[in-house]
CSV table of N, CA and C in Angstrom, one decimal:
chain,number,residue,atom,x,y,z
A,1,MET,N,47.7,19.7,31.8
A,1,MET,CA,47.5,19.7,30.4
A,1,MET,C,46.4,20.7,29.9
A,2,THR,N,45.3,20.8,30.7
A,2,THR,CA,44.2,21.7,30.3
A,2,THR,C,44.6,23.1,30.3
A,3,THR,N,45.5,23.5,31.3
A,3,THR,CA,45.9,24.9,31.3
A,3,THR,C,46.8,25.2,30.1
A,4,LEU,N,47.5,24.2,29.6
A,4,LEU,CA,48.4,24.4,28.4
A,4,LEU,C,47.5,24.7,27.2
A,5,ASN,N,46.4,23.9,27.1
A,5,ASN,CA,45.5,24.1,25.9
A,5,ASN,C,44.8,25.5,25.9
A,6,THR,N,44.4,25.9,27.1
A,6,THR,CA,43.8,27.2,27.2
A,6,THR,C,44.7,28.3,26.9
A,7,ILE,N,46.0,28.2,27.3
A,7,ILE,CA,47.0,29.2,26.9
A,7,ILE,C,47.2,29.2,25.4
A,8,ASN,N,47.3,28.0,24.8
A,8,ASN,CA,47.5,28.0,23.3
A,8,ASN,C,46.3,28.6,22.6
A,9,LYS,N,45.1,28.4,23.1
A,9,LYS,CA,43.9,29.0,22.5
A,9,LYS,C,43.9,30.5,22.6
A,10,SER,N,44.4,31.0,23.7
A,10,SER,CA,44.4,32.5,24.0
A,10,SER,C,45.4,33.2,23.1
A,11,LEU,N,46.5,32.4,22.8
A,11,LEU,CA,47.6,33.0,22.0
A,11,LEU,C,47.3,32.9,20.5
A,12,LYS,N,46.3,32.1,20.1
A,12,LYS,CA,46.0,32.0,18.7
A,12,LYS,C,45.4,33.2,18.1
A,13,LYS,N,45.9,33.7,17.0
A,13,LYS,CA,45.4,34.9,16.4
A,13,LYS,C,44.1,34.8,15.8
A,14,LYS,N,43.2,35.8,15.8
A,14,LYS,CA,41.9,35.8,15.2
A,14,LYS,C,42.1,36.0,13.7
A,15,ILE,N,41.2,35.3,12.9
A,15,ILE,CA,41.3,35.5,11.5
A,15,ILE,C,40.7,36.8,11.1
A,16,ARG,N,41.5,37.6,10.4
A,16,ARG,CA,41.0,38.9,9.9
A,16,ARG,C,40.6,38.8,8.4
A,17,VAL,N,39.3,38.7,8.2
A,17,VAL,CA,38.9,38.5,6.8
A,17,VAL,C,39.0,39.8,6.0
A,18,GLY,N,39.2,39.6,4.7
A,18,GLY,CA,39.3,40.8,3.7
A,18,GLY,C,40.5,41.6,3.9
A,19,ARG,N,41.7,41.0,4.3
A,19,ARG,CA,42.9,41.7,4.4
A,19,ARG,C,44.0,41.2,3.5
A,20,GLY,N,43.6,41.0,2.2
A,20,GLY,CA,44.6,40.6,1.2
A,20,GLY,C,44.7,39.1,1.0
A,21,ILE,N,45.3,38.8,-0.2
A,21,ILE,CA,45.4,37.3,-0.6
A,21,ILE,C,46.3,36.5,0.3
A,22,GLY,N,47.3,37.2,0.9
A,22,GLY,CA,48.2,36.5,1.8
A,22,GLY,C,47.6,36.0,3.1
A,23,SER,N,46.5,36.5,3.5
A,23,SER,CA,45.8,36.1,4.7
A,23,SER,C,45.1,34.8,4.6
A,24,GLY,N,44.8,34.4,3.4
A,24,GLY,CA,44.0,33.2,3.2
A,24,GLY,C,42.5,33.5,3.2
A,25,LYS,N,42.1,34.6,3.6
A,25,LYS,CA,40.6,35.0,3.6
A,25,LYS,C,40.5,36.4,3.0
A,26,GLY,N,41.2,36.6,1.9
A,26,GLY,CA,41.2,37.9,1.2
A,26,GLY,C,40.1,38.0,0.1
A,27,LYS,N,40.1,39.1,-0.6
A,27,LYS,CA,39.2,39.4,-1.7
A,27,LYS,C,37.8,39.2,-1.3
A,28,THR,N,37.2,38.0,-1.5
A,28,THR,CA,35.8,37.7,-1.2
A,28,THR,C,35.5,37.3,0.3
A,29,SER,N,36.6,37.2,1.1
A,29,SER,CA,36.5,36.9,2.5
A,29,SER,C,35.8,35.6,2.8
A,30,GLY,N,35.9,34.6,2.0
A,30,GLY,CA,35.4,33.3,2.2
A,30,GLY,C,33.9,33.2,1.9
A,31,ARG,N,33.3,34.2,1.2
A,31,ARG,CA,31.9,34.2,0.9
A,31,ARG,C,31.6,33.7,-0.5
A,32,GLY,N,32.6,33.3,-1.2
A,32,GLY,CA,32.3,32.9,-2.6
A,32,GLY,C,32.2,34.0,-3.5
A,33,VAL,N,31.6,33.8,-4.7
A,33,VAL,CA,31.5,34.9,-5.7
A,33,VAL,C,30.0,35.1,-6.0
A,34,LYS,N,29.6,36.3,-6.0
A,34,LYS,CA,28.3,36.8,-6.3
A,34,LYS,C,27.2,36.1,-5.4
A,35,GLY,N,26.0,36.4,-5.7
A,35,GLY,CA,24.8,35.7,-5.0
A,35,GLY,C,24.4,36.4,-3.8
A,36,GLN,N,23.2,36.0,-3.3
A,36,GLN,CA,22.6,36.7,-2.1
A,36,GLN,C,23.5,36.6,-0.9
A,37,LYS,N,24.1,35.4,-0.7
A,37,LYS,CA,24.8,35.2,0.6
A,37,LYS,C,26.2,35.9,0.6
A,38,SER,N,26.6,36.4,-0.6
A,38,SER,CA,27.9,37.1,-0.6
A,38,SER,C,27.7,38.6,-0.2
A,39,ARG,N,26.5,39.1,-0.3
A,39,ARG,CA,26.3,40.5,0.0
A,39,ARG,C,26.2,40.7,1.5
A,40,SER,N,26.4,42.0,1.9
A,40,SER,CA,26.3,42.3,3.3
A,40,SER,C,24.9,42.6,3.7
A,41,GLY,N,24.6,42.4,5.0
A,41,GLY,CA,23.2,42.7,5.5
A,41,GLY,C,22.1,41.7,5.0
A,42,VAL,N,22.5,40.5,4.7
A,42,VAL,CA,21.5,39.5,4.2
A,42,VAL,C,21.4,38.5,5.3
A,43,ALA,N,20.2,38.2,5.7
A,43,ALA,CA,19.9,37.1,6.7
A,43,ALA,C,18.8,36.3,6.1
A,44,ILE,N,19.0,35.1,5.8
A,44,ILE,CA,18.0,34.2,5.2
A,44,ILE,C,17.6,33.3,6.4
A,45,LYS,N,16.7,33.7,7.2
A,45,LYS,CA,16.4,33.0,8.4
A,45,LYS,C,15.7,31.7,8.2
A,46,SER,N,14.5,31.8,7.5
A,46,SER,CA,13.7,30.5,7.4
A,46,SER,C,13.5,30.1,5.9
A,47,PHE,N,14.4,30.7,5.0
A,47,PHE,CA,14.3,30.4,3.6
A,47,PHE,C,14.8,29.0,3.4
A,48,GLU,N,14.1,28.1,2.7
A,48,GLU,CA,14.4,26.8,2.5
A,48,GLU,C,14.6,26.5,1.0
A,49,GLY,N,15.1,27.4,0.2
A,49,GLY,CA,15.3,27.2,-1.2
A,49,GLY,C,14.1,27.0,-2.0
A,50,GLY,N,13.0,27.7,-1.7
A,50,GLY,CA,11.8,27.5,-2.5
A,50,GLY,C,10.8,26.5,-1.9
A,51,GLN,N,11.3,25.6,-1.0
A,51,GLN,CA,10.5,24.6,-0.4
A,51,GLN,C,9.6,25.4,0.7
A,52,MET,N,8.4,24.9,0.9
A,52,MET,CA,7.5,25.5,1.9
A,52,MET,C,8.2,25.6,3.3
A,53,PRO,N,8.4,26.7,3.8
A,53,PRO,CA,9.1,26.8,5.1
A,53,PRO,C,8.4,26.1,6.3
A,54,LEU,N,9.1,25.7,7.2
A,54,LEU,CA,8.6,24.9,8.4
A,54,LEU,C,7.5,25.7,9.1
A,55,TYR,N,7.7,27.0,9.3
A,55,TYR,CA,6.7,27.8,10.0
A,55,TYR,C,5.4,28.0,9.2
A,56,ARG,N,5.4,27.7,7.9
A,56,ARG,CA,4.2,27.8,7.1
A,56,ARG,C,3.6,26.4,6.9
A,57,ARG,N,4.4,25.3,7.1
A,57,ARG,CA,3.8,24.0,7.0
A,57,ARG,C,3.1,23.6,8.3
A,58,LEU,N,3.4,24.1,9.4
A,58,LEU,CA,2.8,23.8,10.7
A,58,LEU,C,1.5,24.5,10.8
A,59,PRO,N,0.5,24.0,11.5
A,59,PRO,CA,-0.8,24.7,11.7
A,59,PRO,C,-0.7,25.8,12.7
A,60,LYS,N,-1.6,26.8,12.5
A,60,LYS,CA,-1.6,27.9,13.4
A,60,LYS,C,-2.3,27.5,14.7
A,61,ARG,N,-1.7,27.9,15.8
A,61,ARG,CA,-2.3,27.6,17.1
A,61,ARG,C,-2.7,28.8,17.9
A,62,GLY,N,-1.9,29.8,17.9
A,62,GLY,CA,-2.2,31.1,18.5
A,62,GLY,C,-2.7,31.0,20.0
A,63,PHE,N,-3.8,31.6,20.2
A,63,PHE,CA,-4.4,31.7,21.6
A,63,PHE,C,-5.5,30.7,21.8
A,64,ASN,N,-5.5,29.6,21.0
A,64,ASN,CA,-6.5,28.6,21.2
A,64,ASN,C,-5.9,27.4,21.9
A,65,PRO,N,-6.1,27.3,23.3
A,65,PRO,CA,-5.5,26.2,24.0
A,65,PRO,C,-6.0,24.8,23.5
A,66,ILE,N,-5.1,23.9,23.4
A,66,ILE,CA,-5.5,22.5,22.9
A,66,ILE,C,-6.4,21.8,23.9
A,67,LYS,N,-6.1,21.9,25.2
A,67,LYS,CA,-6.9,21.2,26.2
A,67,LYS,C,-7.9,22.1,26.9
A,68,LYS,N,-8.6,22.9,26.1
A,68,LYS,CA,-9.6,23.8,26.6
A,68,LYS,C,-10.8,23.1,27.0
A,69,LEU,N,-11.3,23.4,28.2
A,69,LEU,CA,-12.6,22.7,28.7
A,69,LEU,C,-13.8,23.4,28.0
A,70,LYS,N,-14.6,22.6,27.4
A,70,LYS,CA,-15.8,23.1,26.7
A,70,LYS,C,-16.9,23.1,27.7
A,71,ILE,N,-17.2,24.4,28.1
A,71,ILE,CA,-18.3,24.6,29.1
A,71,ILE,C,-19.5,25.1,28.4
A,72,ALA,N,-20.6,24.4,28.6
A,72,ALA,CA,-21.9,24.8,28.1
A,72,ALA,C,-22.6,25.7,29.2
A,73,LYS,N,-23.0,26.9,28.8
A,73,LYS,CA,-23.6,27.8,29.7
A,73,LYS,C,-25.1,27.9,29.4
A,74,ILE,N,-26.0,27.9,30.4
A,74,ILE,CA,-27.4,28.1,30.1
A,74,ILE,C,-28.0,29.0,31.2
A,75,ASN,N,-28.7,30.0,30.8
A,75,ASN,CA,-29.3,30.9,31.8
A,75,ASN,C,-30.7,30.4,32.2
A,76,LEU,N,-31.1,30.9,33.4
A,76,LEU,CA,-32.4,30.5,34.0
A,76,LEU,C,-33.6,30.9,33.1
A,77,ASP,N,-33.5,32.1,32.4
A,77,ASP,CA,-34.6,32.5,31.6
A,77,ASP,C,-34.7,31.6,30.3
A,78,LYS,N,-33.6,31.1,29.8
A,78,LYS,CA,-33.7,30.2,28.7
A,78,LYS,C,-34.4,28.8,29.1
A,79,ILE,N,-34.0,28.4,30.3
A,79,ILE,CA,-34.7,27.2,30.9
A,79,ILE,C,-36.2,27.4,31.0
A,80,GLN,N,-36.6,28.7,31.4
A,80,GLN,CA,-38.0,29.0,31.6
A,80,GLN,C,-38.7,29.0,30.2
A,81,ILE,N,-38.0,29.5,29.2
A,81,ILE,CA,-38.6,29.5,27.8
A,81,ILE,C,-38.9,28.1,27.4
A,82,PHE,N,-37.9,27.1,27.6
A,82,PHE,CA,-38.1,25.7,27.3
A,82,PHE,C,-39.2,25.1,28.1
A,83,LEU,N,-39.4,25.5,29.3
A,83,LEU,CA,-40.5,25.0,30.2
A,83,LEU,C,-41.8,25.5,29.7
A,84,ASP,N,-41.9,26.8,29.3
A,84,ASP,CA,-43.1,27.3,28.7
A,84,ASP,C,-43.5,26.7,27.4
A,85,LYS,N,-42.6,26.3,26.6
A,85,LYS,CA,-42.8,25.7,25.3
A,85,LYS,C,-43.1,24.2,25.4
A,86,LYS,N,-43.0,23.7,26.7
A,86,LYS,CA,-43.1,22.3,27.0
A,86,LYS,C,-42.1,21.4,26.3
A,87,ILE,N,-40.9,21.9,26.0
A,87,ILE,CA,-39.8,21.1,25.5
A,87,ILE,C,-39.2,20.4,26.7
A,88,ILE,N,-39.1,21.0,27.8
A,88,ILE,CA,-38.6,20.4,29.0
A,88,ILE,C,-39.7,20.3,30.0
A,89,ASP,N,-39.8,19.2,30.7
A,89,ASP,CA,-40.8,19.0,31.7
A,89,ASP,C,-40.2,19.3,33.1
A,90,SER,N,-41.0,20.1,33.9
A,90,SER,CA,-40.4,20.6,35.2
A,90,SER,C,-40.3,19.5,36.2
A,91,LYS,N,-41.0,18.4,36.0
A,91,LYS,CA,-40.9,17.3,36.9
A,91,LYS,C,-39.6,16.4,36.7
A,92,ASN,N,-39.1,16.5,35.5
A,92,ASN,CA,-37.9,15.7,35.2
A,92,ASN,C,-36.6,16.4,35.7
A,93,LEU,N,-35.6,15.7,35.9
A,93,LEU,CA,-34.3,16.2,36.3
A,93,LEU,C,-33.6,16.8,35.1
A,94,ILE,N,-33.3,18.1,35.2
A,94,ILE,CA,-32.6,18.8,34.1
A,94,ILE,C,-31.1,18.6,34.3
A,95,ASN,N,-30.5,17.9,33.3
A,95,ASN,CA,-29.0,17.7,33.4
A,95,ASN,C,-28.4,17.8,32.1
A,96,LYS,N,-27.1,17.6,32.0
A,96,LYS,CA,-26.3,17.7,30.8
A,96,LYS,C,-26.8,16.8,29.7
A,97,ASP,N,-27.0,15.5,30.1
A,97,ASP,CA,-27.5,14.5,29.1
A,97,ASP,C,-28.8,14.9,28.4
A,98,LEU,N,-29.7,15.4,29.2
A,98,LEU,CA,-31.1,15.7,28.7
A,98,LEU,C,-30.9,16.9,27.8
A,99,LEU,N,-30.1,17.9,28.1
A,99,LEU,CA,-30.0,19.1,27.3
A,99,LEU,C,-29.2,18.8,26.0
A,100,LYS,N,-28.3,17.8,26.1
A,100,LYS,CA,-27.6,17.4,24.8
A,100,LYS,C,-28.6,16.6,23.9
A,101,LYS,N,-29.4,15.8,24.5
A,101,LYS,CA,-30.4,15.0,23.7
A,101,LYS,C,-31.4,15.9,23.0
A,102,LEU,N,-31.8,17.0,23.7
A,102,LEU,CA,-32.7,17.9,23.1
A,102,LEU,C,-32.1,19.0,22.2
A,103,LYS,N,-30.7,18.8,22.1
A,103,LYS,CA,-29.9,19.7,21.3
A,103,LYS,C,-30.0,21.2,21.7
A,104,ILE,N,-30.1,21.4,23.0
A,104,ILE,CA,-30.1,22.7,23.6
A,104,ILE,C,-28.7,23.2,23.8
A,105,ILE,N,-27.8,22.3,24.2
A,105,ILE,CA,-26.4,22.6,24.3
A,105,ILE,C,-25.6,21.7,23.4
A,106,ASN,N,-24.4,22.1,23.1
A,106,ASN,CA,-23.5,21.4,22.2
A,106,ASN,C,-23.2,20.0,22.7
A,107,LYS,N,-23.1,19.0,21.8
A,107,LYS,CA,-22.8,17.6,22.1
A,107,LYS,C,-21.4,17.4,22.6
A,108,ASN,N,-20.5,18.4,22.3
A,108,ASN,CA,-19.1,18.3,22.7
A,108,ASN,C,-18.8,18.9,24.0
A,109,SER,N,-19.8,19.5,24.6
A,109,SER,CA,-19.6,20.1,25.9
A,109,SER,C,-19.3,19.1,27.0
A,110,LYS,N,-18.3,19.4,27.8
A,110,LYS,CA,-17.9,18.5,28.9
A,110,LYS,C,-18.5,18.9,30.3
A,111,ILE,N,-18.8,20.2,30.4
A,111,ILE,CA,-19.2,20.8,31.7
A,111,ILE,C,-20.5,21.6,31.5
A,112,LEU,N,-21.4,21.6,32.4
A,112,LEU,CA,-22.6,22.4,32.3
A,112,LEU,C,-22.6,23.4,33.4
A,113,LYS,N,-22.8,24.7,33.1
A,113,LYS,CA,-22.8,25.8,34.1
A,113,LYS,C,-24.2,26.5,33.9
A,114,VAL,N,-24.9,26.6,35.1
A,114,VAL,CA,-26.1,27.3,35.1
A,114,VAL,C,-25.9,28.8,35.6
A,115,LEU,N,-26.3,29.7,34.8
A,115,LEU,CA,-26.2,31.1,35.1
A,115,LEU,C,-27.5,31.7,35.5
A,116,GLY,N,-27.5,32.9,36.2
A,116,GLY,CA,-28.7,33.4,36.8
A,116,GLY,C,-29.4,34.5,36.1
A,117,ALA,N,-29.2,34.7,34.8
A,117,ALA,CA,-29.8,35.8,34.1
A,117,ALA,C,-31.3,35.5,33.9
A,118,GLY,N,-32.2,36.4,34.1
A,118,GLY,CA,-33.6,36.2,34.0
A,118,GLY,C,-34.3,35.6,35.2
A,119,GLU,N,-35.5,35.3,35.1
A,119,GLU,CA,-36.3,34.8,36.2
A,119,GLU,C,-36.8,33.4,35.9
A,120,ILE,N,-37.0,32.6,36.9
A,120,ILE,CA,-37.6,31.2,36.7
A,120,ILE,C,-38.8,31.2,37.6
A,121,LYS,N,-39.9,30.7,37.1
A,121,LYS,CA,-41.2,30.7,37.8
A,121,LYS,C,-41.6,29.3,38.4
A,122,GLU,N,-41.1,28.3,37.7
A,122,GLU,CA,-41.5,26.9,38.1
A,122,GLU,C,-40.4,26.3,39.0
A,123,LYS,N,-40.8,25.4,39.9
A,123,LYS,CA,-39.9,24.7,40.7
A,123,LYS,C,-39.3,23.5,39.9
A,124,ILE,N,-37.9,23.5,39.8
A,124,ILE,CA,-37.2,22.6,38.9
A,124,ILE,C,-36.1,21.9,39.7
A,125,ASN,N,-35.7,20.7,39.2
A,125,ASN,CA,-34.5,20.0,39.7
A,125,ASN,C,-33.4,20.1,38.7
A,126,ILE,N,-32.3,20.6,39.1
A,126,ILE,CA,-31.1,20.8,38.1
A,126,ILE,C,-29.9,20.0,38.6
A,127,GLU,N,-29.3,19.3,37.7
A,127,GLU,CA,-28.0,18.7,38.0
A,127,GLU,C,-27.0,19.3,37.1
A,128,ALA,N,-26.0,20.0,37.7
A,128,ALA,CA,-25.0,20.7,36.9
A,128,ALA,C,-23.6,20.5,37.5
A,129,ASP,N,-22.6,20.9,36.7
A,129,ASP,CA,-21.2,20.9,37.2
A,129,ASP,C,-20.8,22.1,38.0
A,130,LEU,N,-21.3,23.3,37.5
A,130,LEU,CA,-21.1,24.6,38.1
A,130,LEU,C,-22.4,25.4,38.1
A,131,ILE,N,-22.5,26.3,39.1
A,131,ILE,CA,-23.7,27.2,39.1
A,131,ILE,C,-23.2,28.5,39.7
A,132,SER,N,-23.8,29.6,39.2
A,132,SER,CA,-23.5,30.9,39.7
A,132,SER,C,-24.3,31.1,41.0
A,133,ASN,N,-23.8,32.1,41.8
A,133,ASN,CA,-24.4,32.4,43.0
A,133,ASN,C,-25.8,32.9,42.8
A,134,SER,N,-26.0,33.8,41.8
A,134,SER,CA,-27.4,34.4,41.6
A,134,SER,C,-28.4,33.3,41.1
A,135,ALA,N,-27.9,32.3,40.4
A,135,ALA,CA,-28.8,31.2,39.9
A,135,ALA,C,-29.1,30.3,41.1
A,136,ARG,N,-28.2,30.1,42.0
A,136,ARG,CA,-28.4,29.3,43.2
A,136,ARG,C,-29.5,30.0,44.1
A,137,GLU,N,-29.3,31.3,44.3
A,137,GLU,CA,-30.3,32.0,45.1
A,137,GLU,C,-31.7,32.0,44.6
A,138,LYS,N,-31.8,32.2,43.2
A,138,LYS,CA,-33.1,32.2,42.6
A,138,LYS,C,-33.8,30.8,42.7
A,139,LEU,N,-33.0,29.8,42.5
A,139,LEU,CA,-33.6,28.4,42.5
A,139,LEU,C,-34.0,28.1,44.0
A,140,GLU,N,-33.2,28.5,45.0
A,140,GLU,CA,-33.6,28.2,46.3
A,140,GLU,C,-34.8,29.0,46.8
A,141,LYS,N,-34.9,30.2,46.2
A,141,LYS,CA,-36.1,31.1,46.6
A,141,LYS,C,-37.4,30.4,46.1
A,142,ILE,N,-37.4,29.8,45.0
A,142,ILE,CA,-38.7,29.2,44.5
A,142,ILE,C,-38.8,27.7,45.0
A,143,GLY,N,-37.8,27.2,45.6
A,143,GLY,CA,-37.9,25.9,46.2
A,143,GLY,C,-37.4,24.8,45.3
A,144,GLY,N,-36.6,25.1,44.3
A,144,GLY,CA,-36.0,24.1,43.4
A,144,GLY,C,-34.8,23.5,44.0
A,145,SER,N,-34.4,22.3,43.5
A,145,SER,CA,-33.2,21.6,44.1
A,145,SER,C,-32.1,21.7,43.1
A,146,ILE,N,-30.8,21.7,43.6
A,146,ILE,CA,-29.6,21.8,42.8
A,146,ILE,C,-28.7,20.7,43.2
A,147,GLN,N,-28.2,19.9,42.3
A,147,GLN,CA,-27.2,18.9,42.5
A,147,GLN,C,-25.9,19.3,41.8
A,148,ILE,N,-24.8,19.4,42.5
A,148,ILE,CA,-23.6,19.8,41.8
A,148,ILE,C,-22.7,18.5,41.8
A,149,ASN,N,-22.2,18.2,40.6
A,149,ASN,CA,-21.4,17.1,40.4
A,149,ASN,C,-20.0,17.4,40.8
A,150,LYS,N,-19.4,16.6,41.6
A,150,LYS,CA,-18.0,16.8,42.0
A,150,LYS,C,-17.1,16.0,41.0
A,151,LYS,N,-15.9,16.6,40.7
A,151,LYS,CA,-15.0,16.0,39.8
A,151,LYS,C,-14.1,15.0,40.4
């Protein structure tokens, strides 16, 4: 039966539009009379009849990933400035919670990374999620301790 249907479909003639009134698709070729859609070369892709189109109703996302990790970065020279100003005590453990409480890093930050720009003079104890190699070397050189939180 299926072969019979395919044979019938292949023998069926293609509708040739615009070939006279006897063809059933003559004169306006099934496009109606006048208007934008009756003209050639018109493509109304996202036009919704004056309603705000879907692509403009939805918010822009672009290259801003939704689940982006918010990493707070702090350099050793910045820590030294806070130590000099006596905002941070060198005897205390410097961690994410302390820096958030002192409003040094953003409260929405999920991860703390210590970077090695600048010099540090005092021996400090740091608890961070990530640390750069240069920061690790500088802290070990002055005898400071580093704790890295495992996820």
